[in-house]
């Protein structure tokens, strides 16, 4: 609902002609004066519901309609065709119209306020996303340069100086990973974030095991349902890698990490299960929040890995969840819509 502009449109002109004809009818046919009187006010209220006038035009219409209908009823009273009590309807209907107009303007003001707040919030989110993108791009180059020099110093240094250089290299590498993850989170809601194509779940899990096999863990491939998902293979692999990385952090070389895929109500469930430290009580509900570090061991990390997993799943119209295993360890699952069978 928007206030009408200053130019009088055809709706107002039509109502003006209709109201004038009813005023004439009130004088010419006094027996039906009440019908014509109410038609004027009902048609004005109906028009006002579609064309919310500004304060000035509203007051002007209210005053003119009140005066015109009041004069017509008074004229009929003076001619002896209507009782004086009919005049009481004029202020009553005028008051009802005024209350209706007041509520309509209050609602309009509230709606405009909500729109302003929503627009302000949208601009704030856009600025935050742009800031993270710019910061990540600006930081990436100097971090890469500093990391290269630090690695050169690390290879040629010895003793305590070499240990310090190692710490510098590790922290710079961690800072580079952090900036990359922040950039990914900032672009997760962009329309071109995903490039979808049919992805075989079994092949994706086998490729994941091949990449992580050099890490000393007892790797295992569990049951894998024959399924295809419409997904971005690179983003989906990144999400699975984040779960595998999380499992590696909370397990020892002699513990099992198992990858599997199953079907659940039309969704493909990709699971990464481990027999490690497990999830601390009360952490399950907030594991996928940004900068949350769950797990009984609570080993170091940026706290963005699982948040990235959730962002990727939401972009795929899926979700992620975690649970504790009864015998120890944890299970992290990705839920993806199954691609329609061709």
Tab-separated table of N, CA and C in Angstrom, residues 50-115:
chain	number	residue	atom	x	y	z
A	50	UNK	N	-7.540	0.870	-1.454
A	50	UNK	CA	-6.629	0.640	-2.575
A	50	UNK	C	-5.713	1.832	-2.834
A	51	UNK	N	-6.167	3.021	-2.488
A	51	UNK	CA	-5.410	4.245	-2.761
A	51	UNK	C	-5.252	5.022	-1.466
A	52	UNK	N	-4.182	4.731	-0.756
A	52	UNK	CA	-3.959	5.403	0.531
A	52	UNK	C	-3.473	6.830	0.269
A	53	UNK	N	-4.349	7.812	0.557
A	53	UNK	CA	-3.988	9.197	0.308
A	53	UNK	C	-3.081	9.725	1.409
A	54	UNK	N	-2.406	10.788	1.093
A	54	UNK	CA	-1.578	11.456	2.096
A	54	UNK	C	-2.468	12.203	3.091
A	55	UNK	N	-1.837	12.767	4.117
A	55	UNK	CA	-2.600	13.409	5.183
A	55	UNK	C	-3.475	14.542	4.706
A	56	UNK	N	-2.909	15.442	3.871
A	56	UNK	CA	-3.671	16.592	3.391
A	56	UNK	C	-4.884	16.199	2.572
A	57	UNK	N	-4.726	15.399	1.511
A	57	UNK	CA	-5.898	14.980	0.738
A	57	UNK	C	-6.916	14.192	1.563
A	58	UNK	N	-6.441	13.400	2.522
A	58	UNK	CA	-7.371	12.638	3.363
A	58	UNK	C	-8.256	13.575	4.181
A	59	UNK	N	-7.642	14.579	4.789
A	59	UNK	CA	-8.417	15.539	5.584
A	59	UNK	C	-9.381	16.319	4.697
A	60	UNK	N	-8.915	16.682	3.501
A	60	UNK	CA	-9.774	17.437	2.592
A	60	UNK	C	-10.992	16.622	2.184
A	61	UNK	N	-10.793	15.345	1.811
A	61	UNK	CA	-11.917	14.477	1.431
A	61	UNK	C	-12.861	14.293	2.610
A	62	UNK	N	-12.288	14.104	3.796
A	62	UNK	CA	-13.114	13.894	4.988
A	62	UNK	C	-13.989	15.114	5.275
A	63	UNK	N	-13.386	16.305	5.186
A	63	UNK	CA	-14.136	17.534	5.471
A	63	UNK	C	-15.223	17.771	4.415
A	64	UNK	N	-14.849	17.618	3.134
A	64	UNK	CA	-15.817	17.869	2.056
A	64	UNK	C	-16.971	16.866	2.117
A	65	UNK	N	-16.661	15.583	2.332
A	65	UNK	CA	-17.723	14.572	2.385
A	65	UNK	C	-18.627	14.796	3.588
A	66	UNK	N	-18.034	15.163	4.721
A	66	UNK	CA	-18.844	15.416	5.926
A	66	UNK	C	-19.767	16.617	5.710
A	67	UNK	N	-19.188	17.684	5.162
A	67	UNK	CA	-19.992	18.898	4.956
A	67	UNK	C	-21.086	18.670	3.921
A	68	UNK	N	-20.735	18.009	2.805
A	68	UNK	CA	-21.714	17.837	1.728
A	68	UNK	C	-22.868	16.946	2.163
A	69	UNK	N	-22.558	15.806	2.774
A	69	UNK	CA	-23.631	14.908	3.213
A	69	UNK	C	-24.449	15.539	4.337
A	70	UNK	N	-23.768	16.279	5.228
A	70	UNK	CA	-24.497	16.953	6.298
A	70	UNK	C	-25.451	17.999	5.763
A	71	UNK	N	-25.027	18.768	4.765
A	71	UNK	CA	-25.902	19.793	4.175
A	71	UNK	C	-27.101	19.153	3.499
A	72	UNK	N	-26.894	18.043	2.792
A	72	UNK	CA	-28.010	17.385	2.102
A	72	UNK	C	-29.036	16.862	3.103
A	73	UNK	N	-28.548	16.229	4.189
A	73	UNK	CA	-29.482	15.714	5.189
A	73	UNK	C	-30.214	16.868	5.877
A	74	UNK	N	-29.466	17.967	6.159
A	74	UNK	CA	-30.099	19.129	6.779
A	74	UNK	C	-31.168	19.718	5.867
A	75	UNK	N	-30.897	19.760	4.566
A	75	UNK	CA	-31.891	20.275	3.618
A	75	UNK	C	-33.141	19.402	3.611
A	76	UNK	N	-32.939	18.070	3.655
A	76	UNK	CA	-34.105	17.176	3.708
A	76	UNK	C	-34.875	17.363	5.008
A	77	UNK	N	-34.172	17.620	6.116
A	77	UNK	CA	-34.849	17.867	7.387
A	77	UNK	C	-35.674	19.138	7.330
A	78	UNK	N	-35.110	20.196	6.750
A	78	UNK	CA	-35.830	21.464	6.667
A	78	UNK	C	-37.068	21.362	5.771
A	79	UNK	N	-37.016	20.429	4.798
A	79	UNK	CA	-38.178	20.228	3.928
A	79	UNK	C	-39.185	19.286	4.562
A	80	UNK	N	-38.780	18.719	5.720
A	80	UNK	CA	-39.700	17.842	6.429
A	80	UNK	C	-39.716	16.412	5.931
A	81	UNK	N	-38.734	16.025	5.116
A	81	UNK	CA	-38.714	14.659	4.579
A	81	UNK	C	-37.849	13.713	5.394
A	82	UNK	N	-37.017	14.248	6.319
A	82	UNK	CA	-36.151	13.410	7.147
A	82	UNK	C	-36.162	13.926	8.572
A	83	UNK	N	-36.072	13.018	9.570
A	83	UNK	CA	-35.986	13.475	10.963
A	83	UNK	C	-34.605	14.037	11.265
A	84	UNK	N	-34.544	14.853	12.299
A	84	UNK	CA	-33.271	15.486	12.664
A	84	UNK	C	-32.228	14.459	13.112
A	85	UNK	N	-32.682	13.318	13.628
A	85	UNK	CA	-31.746	12.299	14.111
A	85	UNK	C	-30.843	11.740	13.028
A	86	UNK	N	-31.235	11.876	11.756
A	86	UNK	CA	-30.392	11.382	10.662
A	86	UNK	C	-29.045	12.096	10.614
A	87	UNK	N	-29.024	13.347	11.137
A	87	UNK	CA	-27.752	14.100	11.113
A	87	UNK	C	-26.677	13.446	11.982
A	88	UNK	N	-27.073	12.641	12.957
A	88	UNK	CA	-26.075	12.028	13.851
A	88	UNK	C	-25.193	11.013	13.112
A	89	UNK	N	-25.678	10.476	11.989
A	89	UNK	CA	-24.881	9.499	11.246
A	89	UNK	C	-23.673	10.140	10.575
A	90	UNK	N	-23.767	11.420	10.283
A	90	UNK	CA	-22.669	12.093	9.574
A	90	UNK	C	-21.389	12.103	10.417
A	91	UNK	N	-21.394	12.632	11.644
A	91	UNK	CA	-20.152	12.613	12.426
A	91	UNK	C	-19.695	11.197	12.779
A	92	UNK	N	-20.668	10.271	12.948
A	92	UNK	CA	-20.268	8.901	13.280
A	92	UNK	C	-19.480	8.262	12.129
A	93	UNK	N	-19.995	8.353	10.926
A	93	UNK	CA	-19.291	7.779	9.778
A	93	UNK	C	-17.989	8.521	9.487
A	94	UNK	N	-18.005	9.836	9.688
A	94	UNK	CA	-16.769	10.598	9.504
A	94	UNK	C	-15.705	10.158	10.505
A	95	UNK	N	-16.118	9.925	11.761
A	95	UNK	CA	-15.168	9.466	12.780
A	95	UNK	C	-14.630	8.082	12.440
A	96	UNK	N	-15.494	7.181	11.954
A	96	UNK	CA	-15.045	5.850	11.561
A	96	UNK	C	-14.041	5.927	10.408
A	97	UNK	N	-14.310	6.795	9.453
A	97	UNK	CA	-13.385	6.966	8.334
A	97	UNK	C	-12.044	7.518	8.820
A	98	UNK	N	-12.087	8.472	9.765
A	98	UNK	CA	-10.853	9.053	10.292
A	98	UNK	C	-10.024	8.010	11.041
A	99	UNK	N	-10.713	7.163	11.836
A	99	UNK	CA	-9.981	6.100	12.556
A	99	UNK	C	-9.352	5.121	11.574
A	100	UNK	N	-10.106	4.764	10.526
A	100	UNK	CA	-9.567	3.858	9.514
A	100	UNK	C	-8.331	4.457	8.851
A	101	UNK	N	-8.395	5.733	8.509
A	101	UNK	CA	-7.255	6.400	7.883
A	101	UNK	C	-6.059	6.447	8.825
A	102	UNK	N	-6.308	6.695	10.096
A	102	UNK	CA	-5.212	6.751	11.075
A	102	UNK	C	-4.507	5.400	11.184
A	103	UNK	N	-5.281	4.317	11.266
A	103	UNK	CA	-4.679	2.985	11.344
A	103	UNK	C	-3.933	2.638	10.052
A	104	UNK	N	-4.485	3.047	8.923
A	104	UNK	CA	-3.810	2.761	7.658
A	104	UNK	C	-2.466	3.459	7.578
A	105	UNK	N	-2.407	4.712	8.021
A	105	UNK	CA	-1.127	5.436	7.997
A	105	UNK	C	-0.150	4.865	9.008
A	106	UNK	N	-0.640	4.410	10.163
A	106	UNK	CA	0.252	3.747	11.127
A	106	UNK	C	0.851	2.482	10.530
A	107	UNK	N	0.022	1.709	9.860
A	107	UNK	CA	0.520	0.479	9.241
A	107	UNK	C	1.529	0.791	8.143
A	108	UNK	N	1.241	1.814	7.344
A	108	UNK	CA	2.178	2.210	6.297
A	108	UNK	C	3.513	2.637	6.894
A	109	UNK	N	3.480	3.427	7.972
A	109	UNK	CA	4.714	3.868	8.614
A	109	UNK	C	5.510	2.684	9.163
A	110	UNK	N	4.802	1.702	9.759
A	110	UNK	CA	5.490	0.517	10.286
A	110	UNK	C	6.112	-0.292	9.164
A	111	UNK	N	5.372	-0.442	8.048
A	111	UNK	CA	5.900	-1.191	6.911
A	111	UNK	C	7.138	-0.517	6.330
A	112	UNK	N	7.084	0.806	6.203
A	112	UNK	CA	8.247	1.531	5.678
A	112	UNK	C	9.443	1.424	6.620
A	113	UNK	N	9.187	1.424	7.925
A	113	UNK	CA	10.275	1.262	8.882
A	113	UNK	C	10.921	-0.112	8.758
A	114	UNK	N	10.080	-1.147	8.604
A	114	UNK	CA	10.614	-2.504	8.429
A	114	UNK	C	11.443	-2.593	7.150
A	115	UNK	N	10.953	-1.963	6.086
A	115	UNK	CA	11.704	-1.978	4.828
A	115	UNK	C	13.037	-1.259	4.976
